[in-house]
PDB file of C-alpha atoms in Angstrom:
ATOM      1  CA  MET A   1      15.559   5.064 -34.361  1.00  0.00           C
ATOM      2  CA  PRO A   2      12.818   2.604 -33.308  1.00  0.00           C
ATOM      3  CA  THR A   3      10.256   4.013 -30.889  1.00  0.00           C
ATOM      4  CA  VAL A   4       8.663   1.915 -28.142  1.00  0.00           C
ATOM      5  CA  VAL A   5       6.020   3.052 -25.651  1.00  0.00           C
ATOM      6  CA  PHE A   6       6.367   1.446 -22.237  1.00  0.00           C
ATOM      7  CA  VAL A   7       2.831   1.102 -20.876  1.00  0.00           C
ATOM      8  CA  CYS A   8       3.313   0.718 -17.119  1.00  0.00           C
ATOM      9  CA  GLY A   9       0.128  -0.251 -15.298  1.00  0.00           C
ATOM     10  CA  TRP A  10      -1.008   0.761 -11.839  1.00  0.00           C
ATOM     11  CA  LEU A  11      -0.559  -1.471  -8.807  1.00  0.00           C
ATOM     12  CA  GLY A  12      -2.799  -4.493  -9.255  1.00  0.00           C
ATOM     13  CA  GLY A  13      -3.930  -3.388 -12.715  1.00  0.00           C
ATOM     14  CA  LYS A  14      -5.278  -6.364 -14.675  1.00  0.00           C
ATOM     15  CA  PRO A  15      -3.715  -7.189 -18.065  1.00  0.00           C
ATOM     16  CA  ARG A  16      -6.987  -6.586 -19.895  1.00  0.00           C
ATOM     17  CA  ALA A  17      -7.450  -3.148 -18.322  1.00  0.00           C
ATOM     18  CA  VAL A  18      -3.885  -2.046 -19.020  1.00  0.00           C
ATOM     19  CA  ALA A  19      -4.096  -3.409 -22.580  1.00  0.00           C
ATOM     20  CA  LYS A  20      -6.518  -0.595 -23.499  1.00  0.00           C
ATOM     21  CA  TYR A  21      -3.673   1.886 -23.166  1.00  0.00           C
ATOM     22  CA  ALA A  22      -1.320  -0.201 -25.258  1.00  0.00           C
ATOM     23  CA  ALA A  23      -4.035  -0.446 -27.919  1.00  0.00           C
ATOM     24  CA  MET A  24      -4.359   3.343 -27.955  1.00  0.00           C
ATOM     25  CA  TYR A  25      -0.718   3.700 -28.944  1.00  0.00           C
ATOM     26  CA  HIS A  26      -0.464   0.707 -31.237  1.00  0.00           C
ATOM     27  CA  GLU A  27      -3.743   0.965 -33.115  1.00  0.00           C
ATOM     28  CA  THR A  28      -4.426   4.699 -33.026  1.00  0.00           C
ATOM     29  CA  LEU A  29      -0.958   6.252 -33.042  1.00  0.00           C
ATOM     30  CA  GLY A  30       0.962   3.522 -34.842  1.00  0.00           C
ATOM     31  CA  LEU A  31       3.610   2.986 -32.155  1.00  0.00           C
ATOM     32  CA  ASP A  32       5.023  -0.267 -30.793  1.00  0.00           C
ATOM     33  CA  THR A  33       4.342  -0.967 -27.127  1.00  0.00           C
ATOM     34  CA  PHE A  34       5.712  -3.074 -24.299  1.00  0.00           C
ATOM     35  CA  THR A  35       3.659  -3.541 -21.128  1.00  0.00           C
ATOM     36  CA  LEU A  36       4.812  -3.727 -17.511  1.00  0.00           C
ATOM     37  CA  LEU A  37       2.327  -4.817 -14.835  1.00  0.00           C
ATOM     38  CA  SER A  38       2.708  -3.679 -11.237  1.00  0.00           C
ATOM     39  CA  THR A  39       2.214  -6.226  -8.432  1.00  0.00           C
ATOM     40  CA  PRO A  40       2.498  -6.057  -4.620  1.00  0.00           C
ATOM     41  CA  SER A  41       5.612  -8.240  -4.751  1.00  0.00           C
ATOM     42  CA  ASP A  42       7.458  -5.344  -6.419  1.00  0.00           C
ATOM     43  CA  TYR A  43       7.467  -3.570  -3.068  1.00  0.00           C
ATOM     44  CA  ILE A  44       9.017  -6.319  -0.963  1.00  0.00           C
ATOM     45  CA  GLN A  45      12.187  -6.865  -2.975  1.00  0.00           C
ATOM     46  CA  PRO A  46      15.175  -4.688  -3.879  1.00  0.00           C
ATOM     47  CA  ALA A  47      14.546  -2.245  -6.723  1.00  0.00           C
ATOM     48  CA  SER A  48      17.345  -3.913  -8.678  1.00  0.00           C
ATOM     49  CA  ARG A  49      15.301  -7.144  -8.866  1.00  0.00           C
ATOM     50  CA  VAL A  50      11.930  -5.659  -9.770  1.00  0.00           C
ATOM     51  CA  HIS A  51      10.886  -6.692 -13.299  1.00  0.00           C
ATOM     52  CA  ALA A  52      13.939  -8.873 -13.882  1.00  0.00           C
ATOM     53  CA  ALA A  53      11.721 -11.425 -15.650  1.00  0.00           C
ATOM     54  CA  SER A  54      10.013  -8.667 -17.641  1.00  0.00           C
ATOM     55  CA  PHE A  55      13.402  -7.478 -18.810  1.00  0.00           C
ATOM     56  CA  ARG A  56      14.244 -10.914 -20.181  1.00  0.00           C
ATOM     57  CA  ASP A  57      10.931 -10.863 -22.028  1.00  0.00           C
ATOM     58  CA  PHE A  58      11.782  -7.415 -23.365  1.00  0.00           C
ATOM     59  CA  GLN A  59      15.142  -8.595 -24.670  1.00  0.00           C
ATOM     60  CA  THR A  60      13.382 -11.367 -26.589  1.00  0.00           C
ATOM     61  CA  TRP A  61      10.728  -8.961 -27.868  1.00  0.00           C
ATOM     62  CA  LEU A  62      13.362  -6.443 -28.921  1.00  0.00           C
ATOM     63  CA  ALA A  63      15.374  -9.049 -30.802  1.00  0.00           C
ATOM     64  CA  ASN A  64      12.243 -10.076 -32.725  1.00  0.00           C
ATOM     65  CA  HIS A  65      11.062  -6.560 -33.549  1.00  0.00           C
ATOM     66  CA  HIS A  66      14.061  -4.257 -33.931  1.00  0.00           C
ATOM     67  CA  ASP A  67      17.762  -4.065 -34.674  1.00  0.00           C
ATOM     68  CA  THR A  68      19.296  -4.482 -31.208  1.00  0.00           C
ATOM     69  CA  THR A  69      22.342  -2.423 -32.226  1.00  0.00           C
ATOM     70  CA  THR A  70      20.189   0.653 -32.891  1.00  0.00           C
ATOM     71  CA  ARG A  71      19.594   3.231 -30.176  1.00  0.00           C
ATOM     72  CA  LEU A  72      16.029   3.048 -28.857  1.00  0.00           C
ATOM     73  CA  VAL A  73      13.524   5.809 -28.282  1.00  0.00           C
ATOM     74  CA  ILE A  74      11.372   4.959 -25.252  1.00  0.00           C
ATOM     75  CA  ILE A  75       8.227   6.833 -24.234  1.00  0.00           C
ATOM     76  CA  PRO A  76       7.092   5.818 -20.725  1.00  0.00           C
ATOM     77  CA  HIS A  77       3.342   6.014 -20.059  1.00  0.00           C
ATOM     78  CA  LEU A  78       3.171   5.656 -16.292  1.00  0.00           C
ATOM     79  CA  MET A  79      -0.039   4.976 -14.422  1.00  0.00           C
ATOM     80  CA  SER A  80      -0.213   5.768 -10.734  1.00  0.00           C
ATOM     81  CA  ASN A  81       2.668   5.150  -8.349  1.00  0.00           C
ATOM     82  CA  GLY A  82       2.889   1.495  -9.359  1.00  0.00           C
ATOM     83  CA  GLY A  83       3.557   2.352 -12.980  1.00  0.00           C
ATOM     84  CA  CYS A  84       6.122   4.962 -11.980  1.00  0.00           C
ATOM     85  CA  TYR A  85       7.958   2.440  -9.825  1.00  0.00           C
ATOM     86  CA  SER A  86       7.912  -0.182 -12.581  1.00  0.00           C
ATOM     87  CA  TRP A  87       9.594   2.181 -15.020  1.00  0.00           C
ATOM     88  CA  SER A  88      12.054   3.542 -12.452  1.00  0.00           C
ATOM     89  CA  CYS A  89      13.175  -0.010 -11.657  1.00  0.00           C
ATOM     90  CA  PHE A  90      13.163  -1.218 -15.265  1.00  0.00           C
ATOM     91  CA  GLN A  91      15.699   1.435 -16.179  1.00  0.00           C
ATOM     92  CA  ASN A  92      18.196  -0.357 -13.929  1.00  0.00           C
ATOM     93  CA  HIS A  93      18.057  -3.406 -16.190  1.00  0.00           C
ATOM     94  CA  LEU A  94      18.423  -1.339 -19.362  1.00  0.00           C
ATOM     95  CA  ASP A  95      21.458   0.453 -17.942  1.00  0.00           C
ATOM     96  CA  ARG A  96      23.144  -2.721 -16.677  1.00  0.00           C
ATOM     97  CA  ALA A  97      22.636  -4.418 -20.046  1.00  0.00           C
ATOM     98  CA  GLY A  98      24.138  -1.446 -21.853  1.00  0.00           C
ATOM     99  CA  ILE A  99      21.033  -0.856 -23.968  1.00  0.00           C
ATOM    100  CA  ALA A 100      21.264   2.666 -25.378  1.00  0.00           C
ATOM    101  CA  PHE A 101      17.996   4.595 -25.261  1.00  0.00           C
ATOM    102  CA  ASP A 102      16.579   8.110 -25.246  1.00  0.00           C
ATOM    103  CA  VAL A 103      13.427   9.312 -23.489  1.00  0.00           C
ATOM    104  CA  PRO A 104      12.067  12.330 -25.398  1.00  0.00           C
ATOM    105  CA  CYS A 105       8.993  12.702 -23.181  1.00  0.00           C
ATOM    106  CA  LEU A 106       6.935  10.858 -20.581  1.00  0.00           C
ATOM    107  CA  ILE A 107       3.300  10.697 -19.529  1.00  0.00           C
ATOM    108  CA  LEU A 108       2.147  10.553 -15.906  1.00  0.00           C
ATOM    109  CA  ASP A 109      -1.433   9.344 -15.396  1.00  0.00           C
ATOM    110  CA  SER A 110      -2.831   9.759 -11.862  1.00  0.00           C
ATOM    111  CA  ALA A 111       0.678  10.222 -10.492  1.00  0.00           C
ATOM    112  CA  LEU A 112       2.662  10.812  -8.472  1.00  0.00           C
ATOM    113  CA  SER A 113       2.448  10.938  -4.670  1.00  0.00           C
ATOM    114  CA  ALA A 114       4.642  13.033  -2.403  1.00  0.00           C
ATOM    115  CA  PRO A 115       7.942  11.271  -1.563  1.00  0.00           C
ATOM    116  CA  ARG A 116       7.079  10.109   1.944  1.00  0.00           C
ATOM    117  CA  ASP A 117       3.314   9.817   1.739  1.00  0.00           C
ATOM    118  CA  SER A 118       2.073   6.281   2.321  1.00  0.00           C
ATOM    119  CA  SER A 119      -1.614   7.088   2.775  1.00  0.00           C
ATOM    120  CA  ASN A 120      -2.682   5.735  -0.611  1.00  0.00           C
ATOM    121  CA  GLY A 121      -0.764   2.475  -0.281  1.00  0.00           C
ATOM    122  CA  PRO A 122      -3.360   0.611   1.808  1.00  0.00           C
ATOM    123  CA  ILE A 123      -6.094   1.621  -0.646  1.00  0.00           C
ATOM    124  CA  ALA A 124      -4.115   0.335  -3.616  1.00  0.00           C
ATOM    125  CA  PHE A 125      -3.092  -2.907  -1.922  1.00  0.00           C
ATOM    126  CA  THR A 126      -6.620  -3.761  -0.749  1.00  0.00           C
ATOM    127  CA  ALA A 127      -8.591  -2.594  -3.807  1.00  0.00           C
ATOM    128  CA  ALA A 128      -9.231  -6.170  -4.962  1.00  0.00           C
ATOM    129  CA  ILE A 129     -10.868  -7.222  -1.659  1.00  0.00           C
ATOM    130  CA  LYS A 130     -14.634  -7.360  -2.249  1.00  0.00           C
ATOM    131  CA  ASN A 131     -15.752  -7.547   1.390  1.00  0.00           C
ATOM    132  CA  ARG A 132     -15.765  -3.931   2.621  1.00  0.00           C
ATOM    133  CA  VAL A 133     -15.339  -4.828   6.279  1.00  0.00           C
ATOM    134  CA  VAL A 134     -12.335  -7.030   5.557  1.00  0.00           C
ATOM    135  CA  GLN A 135     -10.966  -4.375   3.209  1.00  0.00           C
ATOM    136  CA  HIS A 136     -11.139  -1.654   5.882  1.00  0.00           C
ATOM    137  CA  ILE A 137      -9.519  -3.897   8.495  1.00  0.00           C
ATOM    138  CA  CYS A 138      -6.691  -4.841   6.136  1.00  0.00           C
ATOM    139  CA  ALA A 139      -6.244  -1.218   5.094  1.00  0.00           C
ATOM    140  CA  ALA A 140      -5.991  -0.116   8.736  1.00  0.00           C
ATOM    141  CA  ILE A 141      -3.337  -2.737   9.471  1.00  0.00           C
ATOM    142  CA  LEU A 142      -1.400  -1.806   6.336  1.00  0.00           C
ATOM    143  CA  THR A 143      -1.533   1.880   7.249  1.00  0.00           C
ATOM    144  CA  VAL A 144       0.339   1.178  10.478  1.00  0.00           C
ATOM    145  CA  LEU A 145       2.812  -1.186   8.822  1.00  0.00           C
ATOM    146  CA  MET A 146       3.562   1.149   5.924  1.00  0.00           C
ATOM    147  CA  THR A 147       3.996   4.175   8.179  1.00  0.00           C
ATOM    148  CA  VAL A 148       6.531   2.237  10.234  1.00  0.00           C
ATOM    149  CA  ALA A 149       8.242   0.965   7.071  1.00  0.00           C
ATOM    150  CA  VAL A 150       8.640   4.487   5.661  1.00  0.00           C
ATOM    151  CA  PHE A 151      10.098   5.670   8.967  1.00  0.00           C
ATOM    152  CA  LEU A 152      12.561   2.778   9.143  1.00  0.00           C
ATOM    153  CA  LEU A 153      13.664   3.079   5.523  1.00  0.00           C
ATOM    154  CA  SER A 154      14.116   6.847   5.493  1.00  0.00           C
ATOM    155  CA  ASP A 155      14.993   7.843   9.041  1.00  0.00           C
ATOM    156  CA  VAL A 156      16.752   4.775  10.416  1.00  0.00           C
ATOM    157  CA  PHE A 157      18.459   3.205   7.401  1.00  0.00           C
ATOM    158  CA  GLY A 158      18.645   6.269   5.156  1.00  0.00           C
ATOM    159  CA  MET A 159      17.195   4.371   2.201  1.00  0.00           C
ATOM    160  CA  GLU A 160      14.737   5.499  -0.460  1.00  0.00           C
ATOM    161  CA  GLY A 161      11.235   4.092  -0.269  1.00  0.00           C
ATOM    162  CA  PRO A 162       9.373   3.462  -3.554  1.00  0.00           C
ATOM    163  CA  LEU A 163       7.612   6.844  -3.541  1.00  0.00           C
ATOM    164  CA  GLU A 164      10.818   8.710  -2.840  1.00  0.00           C
ATOM    165  CA  TYR A 165      12.558   6.613  -5.489  1.00  0.00           C
ATOM    166  CA  ASN A 166       9.899   7.661  -8.011  1.00  0.00           C
ATOM    167  CA  TYR A 167      10.020  11.339  -7.135  1.00  0.00           C
ATOM    168  CA  ASN A 168      13.802  11.592  -7.090  1.00  0.00           C
ATOM    169  CA  ARG A 169      14.089   9.954 -10.489  1.00  0.00           C
ATOM    170  CA  LEU A 170      11.104  11.232 -12.432  1.00  0.00           C
ATOM    171  CA  ILE A 171      10.780  14.778 -11.120  1.00  0.00           C
ATOM    172  CA  LEU A 172      14.276  15.687  -9.904  1.00  0.00           C
ATOM    173  CA  ARG A 173      16.765  13.634 -11.927  1.00  0.00           C
ATOM    174  CA  ASP A 174      14.686  13.649 -15.116  1.00  0.00           C
ATOM    175  CA  ALA A 175      13.791  17.330 -14.916  1.00  0.00           C
ATOM    176  CA  ALA A 176      14.993  17.829 -18.494  1.00  0.00           C
ATOM    177  CA  ILE A 177      12.405  15.387 -19.895  1.00  0.00           C
ATOM    178  CA  PRO A 178       9.100  16.960 -21.087  1.00  0.00           C
ATOM    179  CA  LYS A 179       6.087  15.718 -19.143  1.00  0.00           C
ATOM    180  CA  LEU A 180       2.345  15.378 -19.603  1.00  0.00           C
ATOM    181  CA  PHE A 181       0.340  15.120 -16.377  1.00  0.00           C
ATOM    182  CA  LEU A 182      -3.099  13.514 -16.730  1.00  0.00           C
ATOM    183  CA  TYR A 183      -4.965  13.721 -13.437  1.00  0.00           C
ATOM    184  CA  SER A 184      -8.264  14.494 -11.760  1.00  0.00           C
ATOM    185  CA  ARG A 185      -9.229  16.683  -8.842  1.00  0.00           C
ATOM    186  CA  GLY A 186     -11.665  13.892  -8.030  1.00  0.00           C
ATOM    187  CA  ASP A 187      -8.912  11.300  -7.458  1.00  0.00           C
ATOM    188  CA  SER A 188      -9.385   9.662  -4.048  1.00  0.00           C
ATOM    189  CA  VAL A 189      -6.333   7.377  -4.232  1.00  0.00           C
ATOM    190  CA  VAL A 190      -3.430   9.673  -5.090  1.00  0.00           C
ATOM    191  CA  ASN A 191      -3.917  13.084  -3.489  1.00  0.00           C
ATOM    192  CA  PRO A 192      -4.462  15.635  -6.302  1.00  0.00           C
ATOM    193  CA  ASN A 193      -2.517  18.183  -4.248  1.00  0.00           C
ATOM    194  CA  HIS A 194       0.536  15.931  -4.466  1.00  0.00           C
ATOM    195  CA  ILE A 195       0.227  15.789  -8.247  1.00  0.00           C
ATOM    196  CA  GLN A 196      -0.128  19.562  -8.389  1.00  0.00           C
ATOM    197  CA  ASP A 197       2.973  19.878  -6.198  1.00  0.00           C
ATOM    198  CA  ALA A 198       4.894  17.632  -8.604  1.00  0.00           C
ATOM    199  CA  ILE A 199       3.731  19.811 -11.497  1.00  0.00           C
ATOM    200  CA  ALA A 200       4.854  22.936  -9.648  1.00  0.00           C
ATOM    201  CA  LYS A 201       8.239  21.360  -8.913  1.00  0.00           C
ATOM    202  CA  ALA A 202       8.699  20.399 -12.559  1.00  0.00           C
ATOM    203  CA  ASN A 203       8.002  23.990 -13.559  1.00  0.00           C
ATOM    204  CA  GLU A 204      10.340  25.270 -10.854  1.00  0.00           C
ATOM    205  CA  LEU A 205      13.111  23.045 -12.220  1.00  0.00           C
ATOM    206  CA  LYS A 206      12.417  24.443 -15.697  1.00  0.00           C
ATOM    207  CA  THR A 207      11.328  21.181 -17.262  1.00  0.00           C
ATOM    208  CA  PRO A 208      11.170  22.263 -20.933  1.00  0.00           C
ATOM    209  CA  VAL A 209       7.544  21.232 -21.499  1.00  0.00           C
ATOM    210  CA  VAL A 210       5.002  20.655 -18.731  1.00  0.00           C
ATOM    211  CA  GLN A 211       1.478  20.039 -19.979  1.00  0.00           C
ATOM    212  CA  VAL A 212      -1.450  19.351 -17.668  1.00  0.00           C
ATOM    213  CA  VAL A 213      -4.919  17.941 -18.290  1.00  0.00           C
ATOM    214  CA  ASP A 214      -7.363  17.891 -15.377  1.00  0.00           C
ATOM    215  CA  PHE A 215     -10.258  15.504 -15.995  1.00  0.00           C
ATOM    216  CA  GLU A 216     -11.962  16.985 -12.910  1.00  0.00           C
ATOM    217  CA  THR A 217     -14.468  14.253 -12.050  1.00  0.00           C
ATOM    218  CA  SER A 218     -12.880  10.990 -13.150  1.00  0.00           C
ATOM    219  CA  LYS A 219     -11.683   8.456 -10.623  1.00  0.00           C
ATOM    220  CA  HIS A 220      -8.154   7.132 -10.189  1.00  0.00           C
ATOM    221  CA  VAL A 221      -6.691   5.842 -13.497  1.00  0.00           C
ATOM    222  CA  ALA A 222     -10.147   6.170 -15.060  1.00  0.00           C
ATOM    223  CA  HIS A 223      -9.616   9.197 -17.306  1.00  0.00           C
ATOM    224  CA  LEU A 224      -9.468   7.139 -20.504  1.00  0.00           C
ATOM    225  CA  THR A 225     -12.750   5.464 -19.563  1.00  0.00           C
ATOM    226  CA  LEU A 226     -14.505   8.736 -18.678  1.00  0.00           C
ATOM    227  CA  ALA A 227     -13.313  10.841 -21.611  1.00  0.00           C
ATOM    228  CA  PRO A 228     -11.665   8.592 -24.212  1.00  0.00           C
ATOM    229  CA  GLU A 229     -11.483  11.151 -27.026  1.00  0.00           C
ATOM    230  CA  ARG A 230     -10.079  13.906 -24.840  1.00  0.00           C
ATOM    231  CA  TYR A 231      -7.555  11.494 -23.361  1.00  0.00           C
ATOM    232  CA  LYS A 232      -6.388  10.205 -26.744  1.00  0.00           C
ATOM    233  CA  GLN A 233      -6.212  13.683 -28.253  1.00  0.00           C
ATOM    234  CA  SER A 234      -4.197  14.978 -25.288  1.00  0.00           C
ATOM    235  CA  VAL A 235      -1.693  12.132 -25.571  1.00  0.00           C
ATOM    236  CA  HIS A 236      -1.508  12.417 -29.359  1.00  0.00           C
ATOM    237  CA  ALA A 237      -0.880  16.179 -29.294  1.00  0.00           C
ATOM    238  CA  PHE A 238       1.799  15.820 -26.633  1.00  0.00           C
ATOM    239  CA  VAL A 239       3.682  12.826 -28.025  1.00  0.00           C
ATOM    240  CA  GLY A 240       3.464  14.228 -31.551  1.00  0.00           C
ATOM    241  CA  GLN A 241       5.704  17.107 -30.496  1.00  0.00           C
ATOM    242  CA  PHE A 242       8.611  14.732 -29.946  1.00  0.00           C
ATOM    243  CA  VAL A 243       8.222  11.731 -32.258  1.00  0.00           C
ATOM    244  CA  LYS A 244       6.731  11.221 -35.686  1.00  0.00           C
ATOM    245  CA  LEU A 245       3.416   9.404 -35.479  1.00  0.00           C
ATOM    246  CA  LYS A 246       2.271   7.012 -38.179  1.00  0.00           C
ATOM    247  CA  SER A 247      -1.361   8.003 -37.858  1.00  0.00           C
ATOM    248  CA  SER A 248      -3.467  10.922 -36.682  1.00  0.00           C
ATOM    249  CA  LEU A 249      -6.730  11.334 -34.840  1.00  0.00           C
TER     250      LEU A 249
END
């Protein structure tokens, strides 16, 4: 069965930055990759529409690279909450199109937040603003708006917000899928305690394999930059338990 790694970037992650992770799999581990980029617009449309264009691109890519009648093996590499949401939404398109696939394992980098926590959202949405004063003002406004939005979605309309959507799918529904958590106690965007809680929940639900690497001092989604060899070796050792790799470190 053909194996494809879905490299799902963090919210606002630039193509060049996310490409480093795809290169790690393609060049070092010998696996095909497909990249999903996370943008703010993903959060203001129904989950069923997120990455609709990316899915069409994937269908074209798949037709050019693999036998479309063969069941796929997909390994999601999810970075921050944005990457988690991209993958969670992309699965909708795969299911609706009737594309058969298995997920033998998944990697969570700097993820994920508690279901109803919106404190990191303003930081992620305003990270690209260079002027610190403007950034803080925008972040303060977004904090109020996002707190209200979470309340309305969950308590008034009974709907899942993106963070709850991620948690319910990746931790609860997909409890049977082995997971590698790559995080840092020094993360100032996604609360490390939330990641540790997700790890504890995965263990509580008896997820068959739960591996954890704490990079301790690295910043949000910066573990590969801080400790490239440790990062690559951790991913290689984990993924190699579930799929045959074409190369070794």
